[in-house]
Amino acid sequence: MKKVLVATEKPFAKAAVNQIKEVFDNAGYETVMLEKYTDKNDFINAVADVDGVIIRSDKATKEVLDAAKNLKVIVRAGAGYDNIDLEAATANNICAMNTPGQNSNAVAELAIGMMVYQARKHFTPTAGTELKGKKIGIHAYGNVGKYVAAIAKGFGMEVYAFDPFVEKAVIEADGVKVVDSAEELYSICNYISLHIPANEKTKGSINYDLLMKMPAGATLVNTARKEVICEEGLKKVFAEREDFFYTSDIAPICADELIENYEARCYFTPKKMGAQTAEANINAGIAAATQIVNFLEKGDSTFQVN
Ligand code: 3PG
């Protein structure tokens, strides 16, 4: 009997877990759950004899993948796969996949919610501002960026985007204005919503120079990855500009320092929660389970990332 592990330090909603189990039950697989673990050794021990694994932001390091002697496929139920050591996966002949698009709406709704929260002074009675009529820049027009653009239009915002990997016509077809560089996007927009992945090219790329280009009263919203921000640059911008705001679903390492000094100008969720809705958990969880079964039964490697 094939065995699959669902290793989620931040568990899926119960309804998603039930539906994941159902997919594996129907395939005749045994499902092992490892939820809310705090010791990476629990993950290392749990992968030892399984054929497939579903993770979220859990770190599939070389140590984990080397210990997974029977593992053939690992699926990141979500978009970003920067938490999987792809080289180690390939070296161990493990297929690594993600489930693009399945949790995107949840992340997009949170991004907009965080903008409202910041614009309305952290939900205090102090007079805030409205999103209507403001310019929003979508930095990377992928699945999440697309949803953010659609919702922002509903709010009456003027939507701009920069993404060198998406054809201009595709973005323009959504009624979004395309700009030619990140510098231009940041110079124009009152809000920037970040949706770039974390990789060697993007890490630290949202830096002092770029942030200083933003107009007075601008807000940066990060529901992507904390690593894409240059934190030294971010701290310098906060120190030099009283009109700069930052809100993120992935607290920076310097979060406490920022909160202590500039509480009204920043907000960080207590724990990354962009994709934490029942709908997103169900969509991404079922997709991940189905991809595992299709890979193990038919060799279907759609969405392979290594
Ligand atoms: C993703 O990459 O899909 C999101 O960052 C969601 O991550 P999570 O599954 O850890 O909530």
Coordinates of C-alpha atoms and ligand atoms in Angstrom, one line a residue:
M1 CA 0.0 0.0 0.0
K2 CA 1.4 3.4 -0.9
K3 CA 1.8 5.9 1.9
V4 CA 1.5 9.7 1.7
L5 CA 2.4 12.3 4.3
V6 CA 0.7 15.6 4.8
A7 CA 3.3 17.7 6.7
T8 CA 1.8 21.0 7.7
E9 CA 3.3 23.1 10.5
K10 CA 0.4 25.4 9.8
P11 CA -2.5 23.0 9.3
F12 CA -5.1 23.1 6.6
A13 CA -8.7 23.7 7.5
K14 CA -10.4 20.4 8.7
A15 CA -12.7 20.3 5.6
A16 CA -9.5 20.4 3.4
V17 CA -7.9 17.6 5.4
N18 CA -11.0 15.4 5.0
Q19 CA -11.1 16.0 1.2
I20 CA -7.3 15.3 0.9
K21 CA -7.8 12.0 2.8
E22 CA -10.7 11.1 0.5
V23 CA -8.6 11.5 -2.6
F24 CA -5.9 9.2 -1.1
D25 CA -8.6 6.7 0.3
N26 CA -10.0 6.5 -3.2
A27 CA -6.6 5.7 -4.6
G28 CA -6.1 3.0 -1.9
Y29 CA -3.3 5.0 -0.2
E30 CA -2.6 5.4 3.5
T31 CA -2.5 9.0 4.7
V32 CA -0.3 10.1 7.5
M33 CA -0.8 13.5 9.1
L34 CA 1.9 15.5 10.8
E35 CA 0.4 18.9 11.8
K36 CA 1.7 21.7 14.0
Y37 CA 5.1 20.1 14.5
T38 CA 7.7 22.3 16.1
D39 CA 10.8 20.1 15.7
K40 CA 12.2 19.5 12.2
N41 CA 13.2 16.0 13.3
D42 CA 9.5 15.1 13.5
F43 CA 9.3 15.9 9.8
I44 CA 12.6 14.1 9.0
N45 CA 11.3 10.9 10.8
A46 CA 7.9 11.1 9.2
V47 CA 9.2 11.2 5.6
A48 CA 11.4 8.2 6.0
D49 CA 9.0 5.6 4.4
V50 CA 6.4 7.6 2.4
D51 CA 5.9 7.7 -1.4
G52 CA 4.5 11.2 -1.6
V53 CA 4.4 14.3 0.6
I54 CA 2.2 17.4 0.7
I55 CA 3.6 20.5 2.3
R56 CA 2.8 24.2 2.6
S57 CA 5.6 26.6 3.7
D58 CA 7.3 23.7 5.5
K59 CA 11.0 23.5 4.7
A60 CA 11.8 20.6 2.5
T61 CA 15.6 20.9 3.0
K62 CA 18.3 18.6 1.8
E63 CA 18.3 16.9 5.2
V64 CA 14.6 16.1 4.9
L65 CA 14.8 15.0 1.3
D66 CA 17.9 12.8 1.9
A67 CA 16.0 11.1 4.7
A68 CA 13.0 10.3 2.4
K69 CA 14.3 7.1 1.1
N70 CA 11.1 6.0 -0.6
L71 CA 9.9 9.4 -1.7
K72 CA 9.0 9.9 -5.4
V73 CA 6.9 13.2 -5.3
I74 CA 6.6 16.2 -3.1
V75 CA 3.9 18.8 -3.7
R76 CA 3.9 22.3 -2.3
A77 CA 0.2 23.0 -1.9
G78 CA 0.5 26.6 -3.0
A79 CA 2.5 28.8 -5.3
G80 CA 5.9 29.6 -4.0
Y81 CA 8.4 26.7 -3.9
D82 CA 11.3 28.5 -2.4
N83 CA 11.0 26.3 0.6
I84 CA 12.0 23.1 -1.4
D85 CA 15.6 22.4 -2.0
L86 CA 15.1 21.6 -5.7
E87 CA 18.7 20.4 -6.2
A88 CA 18.3 17.9 -3.4
A89 CA 15.0 16.8 -4.8
T90 CA 16.5 16.2 -8.3
A91 CA 19.5 14.5 -6.8
N92 CA 17.2 12.1 -4.9
N93 CA 15.0 11.5 -8.0
I94 CA 12.1 13.2 -6.4
C95 CA 9.6 15.1 -8.5
A96 CA 8.7 18.5 -6.9
M97 CA 5.5 20.3 -7.9
N98 CA 3.4 23.3 -6.8
T99 CA -0.3 24.0 -7.3
P100 CA -0.3 27.4 -9.1
G101 CA -3.4 29.5 -8.8
Q102 CA -5.2 27.4 -6.2
N103 CA -4.9 29.8 -3.3
S104 CA -4.4 33.0 -5.2
N105 CA -7.8 34.6 -4.5
A106 CA -7.3 34.2 -0.8
V107 CA -3.9 36.0 -0.9
A108 CA -5.3 38.8 -3.1
E109 CA -8.2 39.4 -0.8
L110 CA -5.8 39.7 2.1
A111 CA -3.6 42.1 0.2
I112 CA -6.5 44.4 -0.4
G113 CA -7.7 44.0 3.2
M114 CA -4.3 45.1 4.4
M115 CA -4.5 48.2 2.2
V116 CA -7.8 49.1 3.7
Y117 CA -6.5 48.4 7.2
Q118 CA -3.6 50.8 6.7
A119 CA -5.6 53.4 4.9
R120 CA -8.1 53.4 7.7
K121 CA -5.5 53.9 10.4
H122 CA -5.5 50.4 11.7
F123 CA -9.2 50.6 12.2
T124 CA -9.1 53.4 14.7
P125 CA -11.5 56.5 14.5
T126 CA -8.7 58.8 13.2
A127 CA -9.6 60.1 9.7
G128 CA -8.1 57.8 7.1
T129 CA -8.1 57.8 3.3
E130 CA -10.0 55.9 0.6
L131 CA -8.6 53.6 -2.0
K132 CA -10.9 54.9 -4.7
G133 CA -9.1 57.1 -7.2
K134 CA -5.6 56.0 -6.0
K135 CA -3.0 54.3 -8.2
I136 CA -2.0 50.7 -7.4
G137 CA 1.0 49.0 -8.9
I138 CA 1.0 45.3 -9.2
H139 CA 4.6 44.1 -9.1
A140 CA 4.4 40.8 -11.0
Y141 CA 1.2 40.0 -12.8
G142 CA 0.8 36.3 -11.9
N143 CA -2.2 34.5 -10.4
V144 CA -2.4 36.6 -7.3
G145 CA -1.5 39.9 -9.1
K146 CA -4.3 39.3 -11.5
Y147 CA -6.9 38.9 -8.7
V148 CA -5.6 42.0 -6.9
A149 CA -6.0 44.0 -10.1
A150 CA -9.6 42.8 -10.5
I151 CA -10.5 43.6 -6.9
A152 CA -8.7 47.0 -7.0
K153 CA -10.7 48.0 -10.1
G154 CA -13.9 47.2 -8.1
F155 CA -12.6 49.7 -5.5
G156 CA -12.3 52.3 -8.2
M157 CA -8.5 52.3 -8.2
E158 CA -6.3 53.0 -11.2
V159 CA -4.3 49.8 -11.8
Y160 CA -0.8 49.6 -13.2
A161 CA 1.5 46.6 -13.5
F162 CA 5.1 45.6 -14.2
D163 CA 6.0 42.1 -15.2
P164 CA 8.7 41.4 -17.8
F165 CA 7.5 37.8 -18.0
V166 CA 3.9 38.4 -19.1
E167 CA 3.0 39.8 -22.5
K168 CA 1.9 43.4 -22.5
A169 CA -1.3 42.6 -24.4
V170 CA -2.3 40.0 -21.8
I171 CA -2.2 42.5 -19.0
E172 CA -3.8 45.3 -21.0
A173 CA -6.7 42.9 -21.8
D174 CA -7.6 43.2 -18.1
G175 CA -7.8 47.0 -18.3
V176 CA -4.5 47.3 -16.5
K177 CA -1.8 49.9 -17.6
V178 CA 1.6 48.3 -18.2
V179 CA 4.8 50.1 -17.3
D180 CA 8.3 49.2 -18.5
S181 CA 10.2 49.1 -15.3
A182 CA 9.9 48.6 -11.5
E183 CA 11.3 52.1 -11.1
E184 CA 8.4 53.6 -13.2
L185 CA 5.8 51.5 -11.3
Y186 CA 7.1 52.7 -7.9
S187 CA 7.3 56.3 -9.0
I188 CA 3.7 56.4 -10.1
C189 CA 1.8 54.4 -7.6
N190 CA 0.3 55.2 -4.2
Y191 CA 0.1 51.5 -3.4
I192 CA 2.4 48.8 -4.5
S193 CA 1.3 45.2 -4.1
L194 CA 4.2 42.7 -4.3
H195 CA 3.8 39.4 -6.0
I196 CA 7.3 38.5 -7.1
P197 CA 8.8 35.1 -6.1
A198 CA 11.8 34.8 -3.8
N199 CA 14.8 33.7 -5.9
E200 CA 18.4 34.6 -6.3
K201 CA 17.5 37.5 -8.6
T202 CA 14.7 39.0 -6.5
K203 CA 16.1 38.6 -3.0
G204 CA 16.8 42.0 -1.5
S205 CA 15.6 43.7 -4.8
I206 CA 13.0 45.9 -3.1
N207 CA 15.6 48.3 -1.9
Y208 CA 16.1 51.9 -0.6
D209 CA 16.4 53.5 -4.1
L210 CA 13.2 51.8 -5.3
L211 CA 11.2 52.6 -2.2
M212 CA 12.4 56.3 -2.1
K213 CA 10.7 56.7 -5.6
M214 CA 7.3 56.1 -4.2
P215 CA 5.0 59.2 -3.9
A216 CA 4.2 61.0 -0.6
G217 CA 1.9 58.9 1.6
A218 CA 2.7 55.7 -0.3
T219 CA 2.1 52.2 1.1
L220 CA 4.0 49.0 0.2
V221 CA 1.9 45.8 0.7
N222 CA 3.8 42.5 0.8
T223 CA 2.0 39.2 0.7
A224 CA 4.8 37.6 -1.3
R225 CA 8.0 36.8 0.6
K226 CA 10.0 38.7 3.3
E227 CA 13.3 37.9 1.5
V228 CA 12.6 40.1 -1.5
I229 CA 12.8 43.2 0.8
C230 CA 16.2 44.8 1.6
E231 CA 15.6 45.3 5.3
E232 CA 18.5 47.8 5.8
G233 CA 17.0 49.9 3.0
L234 CA 13.5 49.5 4.4
K235 CA 14.6 50.8 7.8
K236 CA 16.4 53.7 6.2
V237 CA 13.2 54.7 4.3
F238 CA 11.2 54.5 7.5
A239 CA 13.7 56.7 9.3
E240 CA 13.9 59.3 6.5
R241 CA 10.3 59.5 5.4
E242 CA 7.4 60.1 7.7
D243 CA 5.0 59.6 4.7
F244 CA 5.9 55.9 4.0
F245 CA 3.8 52.9 5.1
Y246 CA 4.5 49.2 5.0
T247 CA 2.2 46.4 5.7
S248 CA 3.1 42.7 5.3
D249 CA 1.8 39.2 5.8
I250 CA 5.4 38.1 6.3
A251 CA 6.9 40.0 9.1
P252 CA 10.4 41.2 8.4
I253 CA 13.2 40.3 10.7
C254 CA 13.3 43.9 11.8
A255 CA 9.5 43.9 12.6
D256 CA 9.8 44.6 16.3
E257 CA 12.1 47.6 15.6
L258 CA 9.7 49.0 13.1
I259 CA 6.7 48.6 15.4
E260 CA 8.5 50.1 18.3
N261 CA 9.5 53.2 16.3
Y262 CA 6.8 53.6 13.7
E263 CA 3.8 51.7 14.9
A264 CA 1.2 53.7 13.1
R265 CA 3.0 53.3 9.8
C266 CA 3.4 49.5 9.7
Y267 CA 1.4 46.4 10.3
F268 CA 2.4 42.7 10.2
T269 CA 0.1 39.8 10.6
P270 CA 0.9 37.6 13.6
K271 CA 1.5 34.6 11.3
K272 CA 1.5 34.3 7.5
M273 CA -2.2 33.9 6.7
G274 CA -2.7 35.0 3.1
A275 CA -3.7 31.5 1.9
Q276 CA -5.4 30.6 5.2
T277 CA -9.0 30.3 4.1
A278 CA -11.1 27.1 3.9
E279 CA -11.5 27.6 0.2
A280 CA -7.8 28.0 -0.6
N281 CA -7.0 25.1 1.7
I282 CA -9.5 22.9 -0.1
N283 CA -8.5 24.0 -3.6
A284 CA -4.7 23.7 -3.0
G285 CA -5.1 20.5 -0.9
I286 CA -7.2 18.6 -3.4
A287 CA -5.0 19.7 -6.2
A288 CA -1.9 18.6 -4.4
A289 CA -3.4 15.2 -3.5
T290 CA -4.7 14.7 -7.0
Q291 CA -1.3 15.6 -8.5
I292 CA 0.4 13.0 -6.2
V293 CA -2.0 10.3 -7.3
N294 CA -1.7 11.2 -11.0
F295 CA 2.1 11.2 -10.7
L296 CA 2.3 7.9 -8.8
E297 CA -0.3 6.1 -11.0
K298 CA 0.3 7.6 -14.4
G299 CA 3.6 9.4 -14.3
D300 CA 1.8 12.8 -14.9
S301 CA 4.3 15.5 -14.0
T302 CA 2.3 18.6 -14.8
F303 CA 3.4 21.4 -12.5
Q304 CA 6.8 19.9 -11.9
V305 CA 9.3 22.6 -10.9
N306 CA 12.6 20.8 -10.8
Ligands
3PG1 C1 2.1 30.3 -1.4 O1 3.2 30.4 -1.8 O2 1.2 29.6 -1.9 C2 1.6 31.2 -0.3 O3 2.7 31.9 0.2 C3 0.9 30.5 0.8 O4 1.7 29.8 1.8 P1 1.1 28.9 2.9 O5 0.6 27.7 2.3 O6 2.3 28.6 3.8 O7 0.0 29.7 3.7

